[in-house]
Short mmCIF file of C-alpha atoms in Angstrom, two decimals:
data_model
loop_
_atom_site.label_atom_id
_atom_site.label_comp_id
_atom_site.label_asym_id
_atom_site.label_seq_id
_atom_site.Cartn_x
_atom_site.Cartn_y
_atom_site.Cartn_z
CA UNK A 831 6.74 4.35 6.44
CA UNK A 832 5.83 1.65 4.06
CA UNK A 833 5.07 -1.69 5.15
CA UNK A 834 5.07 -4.09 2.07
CA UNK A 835 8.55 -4.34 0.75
CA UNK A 836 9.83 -7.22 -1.77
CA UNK A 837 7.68 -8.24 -4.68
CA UNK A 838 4.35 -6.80 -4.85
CA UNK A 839 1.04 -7.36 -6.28
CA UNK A 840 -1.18 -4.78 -8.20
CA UNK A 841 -5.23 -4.75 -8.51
CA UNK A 842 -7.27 -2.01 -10.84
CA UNK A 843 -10.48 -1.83 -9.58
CA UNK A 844 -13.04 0.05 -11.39
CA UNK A 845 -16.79 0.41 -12.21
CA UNK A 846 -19.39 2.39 -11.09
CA UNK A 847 -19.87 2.10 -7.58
CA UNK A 848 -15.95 1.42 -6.70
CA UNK A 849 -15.15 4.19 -5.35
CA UNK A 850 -18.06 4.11 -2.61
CA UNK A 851 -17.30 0.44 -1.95
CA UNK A 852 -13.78 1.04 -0.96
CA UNK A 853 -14.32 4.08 0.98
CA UNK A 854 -16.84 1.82 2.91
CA UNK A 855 -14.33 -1.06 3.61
CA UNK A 856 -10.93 0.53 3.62
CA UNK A 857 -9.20 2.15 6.49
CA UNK A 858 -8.06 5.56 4.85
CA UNK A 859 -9.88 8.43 2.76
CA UNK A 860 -10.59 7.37 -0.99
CA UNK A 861 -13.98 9.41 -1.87
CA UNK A 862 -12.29 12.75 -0.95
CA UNK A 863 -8.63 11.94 -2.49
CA UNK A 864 -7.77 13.95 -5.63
CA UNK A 865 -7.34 11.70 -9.11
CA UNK A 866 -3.76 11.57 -9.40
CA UNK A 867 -3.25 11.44 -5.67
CA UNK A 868 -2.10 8.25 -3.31
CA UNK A 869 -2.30 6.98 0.04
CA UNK A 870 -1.30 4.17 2.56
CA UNK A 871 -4.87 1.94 3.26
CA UNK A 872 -5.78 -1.53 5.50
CA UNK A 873 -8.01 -3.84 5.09
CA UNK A 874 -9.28 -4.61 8.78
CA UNK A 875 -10.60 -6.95 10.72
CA UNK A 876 -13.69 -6.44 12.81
CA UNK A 877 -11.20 -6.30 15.92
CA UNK A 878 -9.23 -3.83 14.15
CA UNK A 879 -6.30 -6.04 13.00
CA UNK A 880 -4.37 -5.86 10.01
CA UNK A 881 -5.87 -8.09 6.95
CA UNK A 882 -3.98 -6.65 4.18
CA UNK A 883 -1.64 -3.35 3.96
CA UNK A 884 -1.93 -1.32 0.58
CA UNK A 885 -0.75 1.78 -1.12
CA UNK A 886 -3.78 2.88 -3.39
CA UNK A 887 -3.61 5.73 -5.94
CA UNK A 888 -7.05 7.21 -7.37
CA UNK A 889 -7.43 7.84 -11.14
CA UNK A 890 -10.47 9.13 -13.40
CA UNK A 891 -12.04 5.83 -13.82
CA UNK A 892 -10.21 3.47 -11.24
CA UNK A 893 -8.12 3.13 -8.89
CA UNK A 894 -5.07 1.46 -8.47
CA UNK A 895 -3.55 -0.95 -5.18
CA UNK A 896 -0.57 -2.40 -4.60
CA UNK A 897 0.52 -4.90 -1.41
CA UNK A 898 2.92 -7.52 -0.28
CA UNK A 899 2.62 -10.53 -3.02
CA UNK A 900 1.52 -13.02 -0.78
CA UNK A 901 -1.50 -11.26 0.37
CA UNK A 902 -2.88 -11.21 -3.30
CA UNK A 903 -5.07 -13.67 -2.65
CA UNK A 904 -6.39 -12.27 0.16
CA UNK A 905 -7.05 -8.72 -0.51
CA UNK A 906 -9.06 -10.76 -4.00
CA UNK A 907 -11.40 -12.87 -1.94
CA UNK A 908 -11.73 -10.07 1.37
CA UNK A 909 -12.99 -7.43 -1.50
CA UNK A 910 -15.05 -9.80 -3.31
CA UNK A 911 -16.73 -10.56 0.02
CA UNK A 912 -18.50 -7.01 -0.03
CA UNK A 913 -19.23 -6.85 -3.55
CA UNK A 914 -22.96 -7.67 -3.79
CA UNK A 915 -25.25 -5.77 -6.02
CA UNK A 916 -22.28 -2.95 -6.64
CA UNK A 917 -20.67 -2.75 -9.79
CA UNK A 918 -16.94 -3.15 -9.33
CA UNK A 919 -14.65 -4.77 -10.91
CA UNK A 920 -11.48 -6.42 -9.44
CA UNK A 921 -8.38 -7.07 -12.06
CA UNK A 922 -5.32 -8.30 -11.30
CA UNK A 923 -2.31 -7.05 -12.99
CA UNK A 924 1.05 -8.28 -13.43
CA UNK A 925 2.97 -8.80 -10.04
CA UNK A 926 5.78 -6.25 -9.68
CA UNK A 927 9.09 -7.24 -8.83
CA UNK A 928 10.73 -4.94 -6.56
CA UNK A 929 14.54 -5.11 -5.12
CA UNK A 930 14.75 -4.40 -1.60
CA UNK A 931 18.02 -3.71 0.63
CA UNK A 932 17.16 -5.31 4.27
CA UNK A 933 19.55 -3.85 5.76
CA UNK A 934 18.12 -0.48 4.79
CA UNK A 935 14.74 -1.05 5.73
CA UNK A 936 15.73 -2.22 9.18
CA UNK A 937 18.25 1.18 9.23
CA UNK A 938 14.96 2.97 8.61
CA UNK A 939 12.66 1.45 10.83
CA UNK A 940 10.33 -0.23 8.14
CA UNK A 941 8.32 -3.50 8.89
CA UNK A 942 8.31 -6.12 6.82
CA UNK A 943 4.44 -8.39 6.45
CA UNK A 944 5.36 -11.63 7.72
CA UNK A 945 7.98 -10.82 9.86
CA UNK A 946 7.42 -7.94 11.91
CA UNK A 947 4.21 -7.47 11.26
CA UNK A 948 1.17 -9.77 10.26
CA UNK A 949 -2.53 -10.19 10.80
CA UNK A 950 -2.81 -10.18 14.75
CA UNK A 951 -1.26 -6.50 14.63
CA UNK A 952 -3.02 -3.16 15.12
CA UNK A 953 -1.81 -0.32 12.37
CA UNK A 954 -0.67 2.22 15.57
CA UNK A 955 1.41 -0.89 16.62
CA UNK A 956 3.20 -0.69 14.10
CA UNK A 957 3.40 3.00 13.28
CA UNK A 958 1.25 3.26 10.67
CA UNK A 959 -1.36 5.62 12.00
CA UNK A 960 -1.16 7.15 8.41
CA UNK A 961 -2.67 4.35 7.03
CA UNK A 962 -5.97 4.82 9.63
CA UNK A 963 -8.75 7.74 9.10
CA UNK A 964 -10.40 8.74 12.58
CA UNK A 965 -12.80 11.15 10.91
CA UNK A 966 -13.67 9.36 7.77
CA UNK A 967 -16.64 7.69 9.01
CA UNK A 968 -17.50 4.00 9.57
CA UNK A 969 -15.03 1.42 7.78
CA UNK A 970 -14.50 -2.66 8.91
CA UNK A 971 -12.52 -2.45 12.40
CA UNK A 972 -13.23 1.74 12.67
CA UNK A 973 -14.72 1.13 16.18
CA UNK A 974 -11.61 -0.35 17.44
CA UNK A 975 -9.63 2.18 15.96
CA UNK A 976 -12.10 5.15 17.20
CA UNK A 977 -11.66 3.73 20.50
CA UNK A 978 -7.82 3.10 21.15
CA UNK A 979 -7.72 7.43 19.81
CA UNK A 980 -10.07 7.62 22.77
CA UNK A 981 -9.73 6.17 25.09
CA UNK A 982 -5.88 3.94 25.49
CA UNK A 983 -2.55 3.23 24.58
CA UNK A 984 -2.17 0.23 22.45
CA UNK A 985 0.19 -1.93 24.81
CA UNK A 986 3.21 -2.53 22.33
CA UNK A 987 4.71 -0.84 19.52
CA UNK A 988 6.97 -1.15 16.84
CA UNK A 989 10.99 0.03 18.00
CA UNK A 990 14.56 0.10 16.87
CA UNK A 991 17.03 -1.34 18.85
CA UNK A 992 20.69 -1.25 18.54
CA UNK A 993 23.56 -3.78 19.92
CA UNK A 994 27.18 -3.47 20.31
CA UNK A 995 28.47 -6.39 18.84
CA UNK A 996 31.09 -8.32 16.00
CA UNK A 997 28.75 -11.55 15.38
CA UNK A 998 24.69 -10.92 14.41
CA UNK A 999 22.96 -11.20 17.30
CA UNK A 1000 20.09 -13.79 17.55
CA UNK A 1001 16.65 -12.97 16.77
CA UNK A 1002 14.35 -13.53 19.32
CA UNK A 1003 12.41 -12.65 22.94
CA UNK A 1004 13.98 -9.69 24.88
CA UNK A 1005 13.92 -9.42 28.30
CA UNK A 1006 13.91 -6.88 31.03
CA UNK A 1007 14.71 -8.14 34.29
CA UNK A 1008 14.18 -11.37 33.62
CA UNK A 1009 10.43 -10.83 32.40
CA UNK A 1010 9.37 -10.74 28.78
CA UNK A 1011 8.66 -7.68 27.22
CA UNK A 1012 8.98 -8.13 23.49
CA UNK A 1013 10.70 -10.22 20.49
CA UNK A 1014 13.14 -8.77 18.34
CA UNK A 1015 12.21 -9.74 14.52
CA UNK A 1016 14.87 -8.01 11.90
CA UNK A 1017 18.06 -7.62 12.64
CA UNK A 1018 20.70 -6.06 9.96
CA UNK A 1019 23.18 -8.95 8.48
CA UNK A 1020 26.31 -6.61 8.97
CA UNK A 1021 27.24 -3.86 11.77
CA UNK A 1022 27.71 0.02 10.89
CA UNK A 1023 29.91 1.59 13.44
CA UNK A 1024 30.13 -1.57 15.41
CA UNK A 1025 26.21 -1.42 16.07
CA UNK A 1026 23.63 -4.09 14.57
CA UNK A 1027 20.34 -2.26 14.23
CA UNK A 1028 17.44 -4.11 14.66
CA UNK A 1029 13.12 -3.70 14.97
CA UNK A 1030 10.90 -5.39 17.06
CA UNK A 1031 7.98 -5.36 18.74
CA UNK A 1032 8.28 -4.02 22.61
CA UNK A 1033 6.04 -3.77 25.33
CA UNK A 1034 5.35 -0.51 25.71
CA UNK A 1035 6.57 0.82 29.27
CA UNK A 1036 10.22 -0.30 27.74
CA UNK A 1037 11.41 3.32 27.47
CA UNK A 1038 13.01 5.20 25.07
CA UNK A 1039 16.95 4.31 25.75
CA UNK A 1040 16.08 1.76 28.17
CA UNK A 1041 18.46 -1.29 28.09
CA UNK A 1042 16.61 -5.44 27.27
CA UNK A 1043 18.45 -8.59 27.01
CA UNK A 1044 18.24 -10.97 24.00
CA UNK A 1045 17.56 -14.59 24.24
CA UNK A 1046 21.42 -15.09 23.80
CA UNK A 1047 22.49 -12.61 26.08
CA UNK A 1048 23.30 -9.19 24.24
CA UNK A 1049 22.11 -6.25 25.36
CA UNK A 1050 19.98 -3.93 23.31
CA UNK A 1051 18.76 -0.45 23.16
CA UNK A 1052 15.39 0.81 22.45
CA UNK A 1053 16.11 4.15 20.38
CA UNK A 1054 13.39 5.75 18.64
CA UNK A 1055 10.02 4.31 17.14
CA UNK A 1056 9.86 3.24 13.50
CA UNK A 1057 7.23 6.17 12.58
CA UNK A 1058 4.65 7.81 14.46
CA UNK A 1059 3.00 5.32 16.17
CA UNK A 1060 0.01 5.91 18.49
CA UNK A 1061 0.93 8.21 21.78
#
């Protein structure tokens, strides 16, 4: 599951300590991944919220992220917050320009930053418990993490829903029984089969095949979770 389709930006950050600095801030292994080797990574907040989603890949003398374009900034000035005496160095690269097929990445389940996903979401929200160490050691926003494995559920997650319909649906709240219980965010521009697919995020203790009601009346159903988001 990747999180930051669309347009990209890239970072090489090298020097002599970069390597311990970004194990230290970033949510996933980087001292014990092989050069050569990649992985999905956060940037956290203290509560355990998602600041920035990256791919990194490690190489002899640097490493190498890449994220959703508008977070560029971000990522820049969150990293250059925890530089103090350490000797990194953060360089930009040209942005990459990526085509993406919507429709596809809703098909597959795959957020999108900014629209089904931002900065008041937790990674096993979303699915993207891959992106998370547990046994890593302490990182920005690990306690959170360590203790939603230990001790809860988060109470929403990422889903795919489906609709019988001719005309797109509207994006919006769902509803079962006339309460609340999630917003639908993507929703495919054409049906396949006479089904829209869509992904949202749902409460929780909406079930697997369980039936909720857009805002303009369709009726939806939950299928299966984008990835493998926290149990």
């Amino acid at each position: 599951m990747k999180s930051h389709e669309g347009d990209a930006f890239e970072i090489r950050i090298s020097g002599r300590d970069h390597v311990d600095l970004l194990h230290r801030v970033a949510s996933n292994e980087v001292r014990g991944l092989a050069v050569g080797a990649r992985n999905e990574q956060c940037l956290l907040s203290a509560k355990g919220k998602i600041i920035v989603p990256f791919a990194l890949r490690r190489e002899n003398d640097h490493v190498l992220i890449s994220g959703p374009l508008e977070l560029k900034r971000t990522v820049l000035e969150t990293l250059d917050r925890y530089i103090f005496t350490e000797d990194v160095l953060l360089e930009p690269l040209p942005d990459v320009q990526r085509e993406s097929d919507n429709d596809e990445r809703i098909e597959a389940g795959r957020p999108k930053w900014g629209v089904d996903i931002d900065e008041d979401t937790i990674p096993w929200e979303a699915g993207m418990g891959e992106y998370v160490s547990t046994s890593k050691g302490c990182y920005t926003g690990q306690e959170t993490i360590a203790r939603i494995e230990t001790y809860g559920q988060v109470a929403r997650r990422l889903m795919r829903l489906t609709c019988a319909a001719q005309q797109p649906p509207a994006i919006g709240e769902v509803f079962r029984e006339g309460k609340p219980v999630g917003r639908i965010t993507s929703i495919t521009s054409i049906p396949r089969g006479g089904l829209f697919r869509a992904i949202g995020m749902i409460r929780r203790e909406v079930a697997e095949g369980e039936n909720v009601t857009g805002e303009d009346g369709r009726e939806w159903t939950a299928t299966t979770e984008s990835s493998d988001a926290h149990k």
